[in-house]
Amino acid sequence: MKLIDKILIKRFIKIFFILVAIFSLVIISSQMLHLPKVIYFMNIFDFFQLLILMELSFIKYLILFAFFISSILTGAILRESNEIYAIYSSGISQLRISKPIFYLSIIFVIIALFISTFLVPYANRERAKFLTTNVKAYFLDSVKEKNFFKVDEKITIYVNEKKDKSFKDIFIYNKNNGYLITAKYGEFIGNYLILKDGYLQLPSENSFSFLHFNEYRFNLDVEYLKQIAIEDAPLTDLFRNIQEKNENFNKSLAILSDRFFFFVPFLFFGVSGFLLGIKLYSKNQTLIATAVSIGIAYMIINFYFVKLIEKSGFSPLIYFIILIGFFSSILIYAIKKE
């Protein structure tokens, strides 16, 4: 049996990593379409750092689908190669043959808890910070000579000459406060545009006031719109909201339920998928479609009940019982299926 266990584990791991690679390629390709142009100005190290953060942000459901499909295909290979009949004829039961897959499930339960509670929220926070920092550099590169450039909805910049981080004959309009700034020279340092030898035009009730300056620090505080949401908050913040019972109590409870209950599918998907792969006489495409359908059904159920906890204070314990019942029914069907 140890030899059979090793063969099954090797097959599962091989299929799993192939699926992870395929899903990762699809996810990263789709996300690249929605990123700002800043990615085209990054050096190669920053670019790969962004790819890693993107991968980690979506690894939660990537691992879920790869795990379930790998379990089904591992069982399907046993059936298609007729190895399962040789195993049954030697007196080994279906539950015994499922034992290595169950052990893998326990390992993935631990991995799923770590990914859901710590890794994904951390990756989302870091990705937001990373893009915020690099988008500011993008705006600097986007300023062109003799061209009005809208930094955002409130700031417009015009420069007559540009060389690296230095500018000549600068015009800046700040719609937020109505300030009009002109300067002969300017240099970009950090978030500040250091302006020299210019005028600051301040709007007043009936006219304008002009102030001459030798040096003026203009704060070009532009932030990428991807803000860090409460869904990505650290566990300490979420537990604090619950302890204090503040306005984010239900929201925090819903987020914690989503994170901590993510391990539940992994308790059942391994053995359920493996037995369905052995017993369902269908093409692999059909088996994969079945796995994807069940996975999507779980995501819909999870979304609905997490929102229910957030909006109406629905009990997370009841939701946990519903999850156990849903996946138990799939496992019972897989065990009883002839």
PDB file of N, CA, C and O in Angstrom, residues 38-75:
ATOM      1  N   VAL A  38       1.703  52.627 -15.239  1.00  0.00           N
ATOM      2  CA  VAL A  38       2.933  52.658 -14.455  1.00  0.00           C
ATOM      3  C   VAL A  38       3.774  51.411 -14.664  1.00  0.00           C
ATOM      4  O   VAL A  38       5.002  51.460 -14.569  1.00  0.00           O
ATOM      5  N   ILE A  39       3.151  50.284 -14.960  1.00  0.00           N
ATOM      6  CA  ILE A  39       3.907  49.035 -15.107  1.00  0.00           C
ATOM      7  C   ILE A  39       4.913  49.118 -16.252  1.00  0.00           C
ATOM      8  O   ILE A  39       5.915  48.420 -16.246  1.00  0.00           O
ATOM      9  N   TYR A  40       4.659  49.987 -17.233  1.00  0.00           N
ATOM     10  CA  TYR A  40       5.570  50.100 -18.369  1.00  0.00           C
ATOM     11  C   TYR A  40       6.813  50.924 -18.038  1.00  0.00           C
ATOM     12  O   TYR A  40       7.741  50.990 -18.831  1.00  0.00           O
ATOM     13  N   PHE A  41       6.804  51.575 -16.874  1.00  0.00           N
ATOM     14  CA  PHE A  41       7.939  52.382 -16.457  1.00  0.00           C
ATOM     15  C   PHE A  41       8.737  51.718 -15.342  1.00  0.00           C
ATOM     16  O   PHE A  41       9.693  52.294 -14.850  1.00  0.00           O
ATOM     17  N   MET A  42       8.340  50.527 -14.936  1.00  0.00           N
ATOM     18  CA  MET A  42       9.024  49.840 -13.839  1.00  0.00           C
ATOM     19  C   MET A  42      10.299  49.169 -14.336  1.00  0.00           C
ATOM     20  O   MET A  42      10.389  48.757 -15.492  1.00  0.00           O
ATOM     21  N   ASN A  43      11.262  49.023 -13.436  1.00  0.00           N
ATOM     22  CA  ASN A  43      12.401  48.177 -13.766  1.00  0.00           C
ATOM     23  C   ASN A  43      11.984  46.716 -13.609  1.00  0.00           C
ATOM     24  O   ASN A  43      10.922  46.415 -13.073  1.00  0.00           O
ATOM     25  N   ILE A  44      12.816  45.822 -14.055  1.00  0.00           N
ATOM     26  CA  ILE A  44      12.460  44.409 -14.121  1.00  0.00           C
ATOM     27  C   ILE A  44      12.198  43.815 -12.743  1.00  0.00           C
ATOM     28  O   ILE A  44      11.311  42.967 -12.565  1.00  0.00           O
ATOM     29  N   PHE A  45      12.911  44.301 -11.709  1.00  0.00           N
ATOM     30  CA  PHE A  45      12.735  43.766 -10.357  1.00  0.00           C
ATOM     31  C   PHE A  45      11.390  44.194  -9.769  1.00  0.00           C
ATOM     32  O   PHE A  45      10.691  43.395  -9.146  1.00  0.00           O
ATOM     33  N   ASP A  46      11.021  45.468  -9.981  1.00  0.00           N
ATOM     34  CA  ASP A  46       9.722  45.936  -9.509  1.00  0.00           C
ATOM     35  C   ASP A  46       8.590  45.230 -10.239  1.00  0.00           C
ATOM     36  O   ASP A  46       7.547  44.918  -9.651  1.00  0.00           O
ATOM     37  N   PHE A  47       8.799  44.970 -11.530  1.00  0.00           N
ATOM     38  CA  PHE A  47       7.776  44.295 -12.325  1.00  0.00           C
ATOM     39  C   PHE A  47       7.507  42.894 -11.784  1.00  0.00           C
ATOM     40  O   PHE A  47       6.351  42.496 -11.608  1.00  0.00           O
ATOM     41  N   PHE A  48       8.562  42.154 -11.488  1.00  0.00           N
ATOM     42  CA  PHE A  48       8.385  40.803 -10.955  1.00  0.00           C
ATOM     43  C   PHE A  48       7.808  40.835  -9.543  1.00  0.00           C
ATOM     44  O   PHE A  48       7.047  39.942  -9.151  1.00  0.00           O
ATOM     45  N   GLN A  49       8.140  41.851  -8.774  1.00  0.00           N
ATOM     46  CA  GLN A  49       7.544  41.999  -7.449  1.00  0.00           C
ATOM     47  C   GLN A  49       6.036  42.203  -7.565  1.00  0.00           C
ATOM     48  O   GLN A  49       5.254  41.629  -6.795  1.00  0.00           O
ATOM     49  N   LEU A  50       5.620  43.009  -8.542  1.00  0.00           N
ATOM     50  CA  LEU A  50       4.198  43.232  -8.768  1.00  0.00           C
ATOM     51  C   LEU A  50       3.501  41.938  -9.191  1.00  0.00           C
ATOM     52  O   LEU A  50       2.392  41.637  -8.730  1.00  0.00           O
ATOM     53  N   LEU A  51       4.139  41.162 -10.053  1.00  0.00           N
ATOM     54  CA  LEU A  51       3.549  39.887 -10.494  1.00  0.00           C
ATOM     55  C   LEU A  51       3.350  38.942  -9.310  1.00  0.00           C
ATOM     56  O   LEU A  51       2.320  38.261  -9.219  1.00  0.00           O
ATOM     57  N   ILE A  52       4.329  38.894  -8.420  1.00  0.00           N
ATOM     58  CA  ILE A  52       4.223  38.027  -7.243  1.00  0.00           C
ATOM     59  C   ILE A  52       3.075  38.476  -6.348  1.00  0.00           C
ATOM     60  O   ILE A  52       2.282  37.655  -5.870  1.00  0.00           O
ATOM     61  N   LEU A  53       2.944  39.788  -6.129  1.00  0.00           N
ATOM     62  CA  LEU A  53       1.862  40.307  -5.293  1.00  0.00           C
ATOM     63  C   LEU A  53       0.497  40.031  -5.929  1.00  0.00           C
ATOM     64  O   LEU A  53      -0.467  39.715  -5.233  1.00  0.00           O
ATOM     65  N   MET A  54       0.424  40.154  -7.242  1.00  0.00           N
ATOM     66  CA  MET A  54      -0.829  39.840  -7.945  1.00  0.00           C
ATOM     67  C   MET A  54      -1.191  38.376  -7.775  1.00  0.00           C
ATOM     68  O   MET A  54      -2.350  38.024  -7.542  1.00  0.00           O
ATOM     69  N   GLU A  55      -0.192  37.518  -7.902  1.00  0.00           N
ATOM     70  CA  GLU A  55      -0.419  36.080  -7.747  1.00  0.00           C
ATOM     71  C   GLU A  55      -0.919  35.759  -6.341  1.00  0.00           C
ATOM     72  O   GLU A  55      -1.886  35.005  -6.164  1.00  0.00           O
ATOM     73  N   LEU A  56      -0.284  36.339  -5.337  1.00  0.00           N
ATOM     74  CA  LEU A  56      -0.682  36.072  -3.959  1.00  0.00           C
ATOM     75  C   LEU A  56      -2.069  36.622  -3.642  1.00  0.00           C
ATOM     76  O   LEU A  56      -2.785  36.063  -2.812  1.00  0.00           O
ATOM     77  N   SER A  57      -2.464  37.713  -4.300  1.00  0.00           N
ATOM     78  CA  SER A  57      -3.778  38.299  -4.051  1.00  0.00           C
ATOM     79  C   SER A  57      -4.907  37.373  -4.491  1.00  0.00           C
ATOM     80  O   SER A  57      -5.999  37.399  -3.928  1.00  0.00           O
ATOM     81  N   PHE A  58      -4.634  36.536  -5.506  1.00  0.00           N
ATOM     82  CA  PHE A  58      -5.679  35.661  -6.048  1.00  0.00           C
ATOM     83  C   PHE A  58      -5.426  34.184  -5.765  1.00  0.00           C
ATOM     84  O   PHE A  58      -6.124  33.328  -6.302  1.00  0.00           O
ATOM     85  N   ILE A  59      -4.428  33.904  -4.925  1.00  0.00           N
ATOM     86  CA  ILE A  59      -4.036  32.507  -4.718  1.00  0.00           C
ATOM     87  C   ILE A  59      -5.082  31.710  -3.948  1.00  0.00           C
ATOM     88  O   ILE A  59      -5.125  30.481  -4.012  1.00  0.00           O
ATOM     89  N   LYS A  60      -5.953  32.405  -3.238  1.00  0.00           N
ATOM     90  CA  LYS A  60      -6.940  31.741  -2.392  1.00  0.00           C
ATOM     91  C   LYS A  60      -7.826  30.788  -3.195  1.00  0.00           C
ATOM     92  O   LYS A  60      -7.852  29.574  -2.947  1.00  0.00           O
ATOM     93  N   TYR A  61      -8.534  31.320  -4.172  1.00  0.00           N
ATOM     94  CA  TYR A  61      -9.440  30.482  -4.964  1.00  0.00           C
ATOM     95  C   TYR A  61      -8.691  29.703  -6.037  1.00  0.00           C
ATOM     96  O   TYR A  61      -9.175  28.672  -6.510  1.00  0.00           O
ATOM     97  N   LEU A  62      -7.523  30.168  -6.399  1.00  0.00           N
ATOM     98  CA  LEU A  62      -6.686  29.406  -7.327  1.00  0.00           C
ATOM     99  C   LEU A  62      -6.333  28.052  -6.721  1.00  0.00           C
ATOM    100  O   LEU A  62      -6.444  27.004  -7.370  1.00  0.00           O
ATOM    101  N   ILE A  63      -5.914  28.076  -5.454  1.00  0.00           N
ATOM    102  CA  ILE A  63      -5.571  26.835  -4.753  1.00  0.00           C
ATOM    103  C   ILE A  63      -6.809  25.949  -4.580  1.00  0.00           C
ATOM    104  O   ILE A  63      -6.743  24.719  -4.711  1.00  0.00           O
ATOM    105  N   LEU A  64      -7.944  26.571  -4.299  1.00  0.00           N
ATOM    106  CA  LEU A  64      -9.177  25.810  -4.086  1.00  0.00           C
ATOM    107  C   LEU A  64      -9.549  24.994  -5.319  1.00  0.00           C
ATOM    108  O   LEU A  64      -9.789  23.776  -5.234  1.00  0.00           O
ATOM    109  N   PHE A  65      -9.611  25.650  -6.479  1.00  0.00           N
ATOM    110  CA  PHE A  65      -9.997  24.959  -7.704  1.00  0.00           C
ATOM    111  C   PHE A  65      -8.935  23.953  -8.141  1.00  0.00           C
ATOM    112  O   PHE A  65      -9.268  22.850  -8.597  1.00  0.00           O
ATOM    113  N   ALA A  66      -7.663  24.324  -7.998  1.00  0.00           N
ATOM    114  CA  ALA A  66      -6.593  23.401  -8.383  1.00  0.00           C
ATOM    115  C   ALA A  66      -6.622  22.147  -7.512  1.00  0.00           C
ATOM    116  O   ALA A  66      -6.421  21.026  -8.008  1.00  0.00           O
ATOM    117  N   PHE A  67      -6.909  22.304  -6.234  1.00  0.00           N
ATOM    118  CA  PHE A  67      -6.965  21.162  -5.313  1.00  0.00           C
ATOM    119  C   PHE A  67      -8.112  20.214  -5.672  1.00  0.00           C
ATOM    120  O   PHE A  67      -7.924  18.990  -5.746  1.00  0.00           O
ATOM    121  N   PHE A  68      -9.300  20.766  -5.904  1.00  0.00           N
ATOM    122  CA  PHE A  68     -10.466  19.929  -6.200  1.00  0.00           C
ATOM    123  C   PHE A  68     -10.318  19.214  -7.542  1.00  0.00           C
ATOM    124  O   PHE A  68     -10.566  18.008  -7.661  1.00  0.00           O
ATOM    125  N   ILE A  69      -9.884  19.953  -8.559  1.00  0.00           N
ATOM    126  CA  ILE A  69      -9.727  19.349  -9.890  1.00  0.00           C
ATOM    127  C   ILE A  69      -8.622  18.294  -9.871  1.00  0.00           C
ATOM    128  O   ILE A  69      -8.755  17.229 -10.493  1.00  0.00           O
ATOM    129  N   SER A  70      -7.544  18.548  -9.135  1.00  0.00           N
ATOM    130  CA  SER A  70      -6.457  17.561  -9.037  1.00  0.00           C
ATOM    131  C   SER A  70      -6.943  16.277  -8.389  1.00  0.00           C
ATOM    132  O   SER A  70      -6.566  15.168  -8.799  1.00  0.00           O
ATOM    133  N   SER A  71      -7.796  16.399  -7.367  1.00  0.00           N
ATOM    134  CA  SER A  71      -8.344  15.213  -6.696  1.00  0.00           C
ATOM    135  C   SER A  71      -9.189  14.391  -7.656  1.00  0.00           C
ATOM    136  O   SER A  71      -9.079  13.159  -7.714  1.00  0.00           O
ATOM    137  N   ILE A  72     -10.036  15.061  -8.427  1.00  0.00           N
ATOM    138  CA  ILE A  72     -10.901  14.361  -9.379  1.00  0.00           C
ATOM    139  C   ILE A  72     -10.071  13.676 -10.465  1.00  0.00           C
ATOM    140  O   ILE A  72     -10.304  12.504 -10.803  1.00  0.00           O
ATOM    141  N   LEU A  73      -9.089  14.391 -11.024  1.00  0.00           N
ATOM    142  CA  LEU A  73      -8.294  13.824 -12.116  1.00  0.00           C
ATOM    143  C   LEU A  73      -7.402  12.677 -11.628  1.00  0.00           C
ATOM    144  O   LEU A  73      -7.144  11.730 -12.373  1.00  0.00           O
ATOM    145  N   THR A  74      -6.949  12.753 -10.382  1.00  0.00           N
ATOM    146  CA  THR A  74      -6.155  11.646  -9.826  1.00  0.00           C
ATOM    147  C   THR A  74      -6.988  10.371  -9.768  1.00  0.00           C
ATOM    148  O   THR A  74      -6.513   9.279 -10.118  1.00  0.00           O
ATOM    149  N   GLY A  75      -8.240  10.506  -9.336  1.00  0.00           N
ATOM    150  CA  GLY A  75      -9.136   9.340  -9.332  1.00  0.00           C
ATOM    151  C   GLY A  75      -9.482   8.893 -10.738  1.00  0.00           C
ATOM    152  O   GLY A  75      -9.569   7.681 -11.016  1.00  0.00           O
TER     153      GLY A  75
END
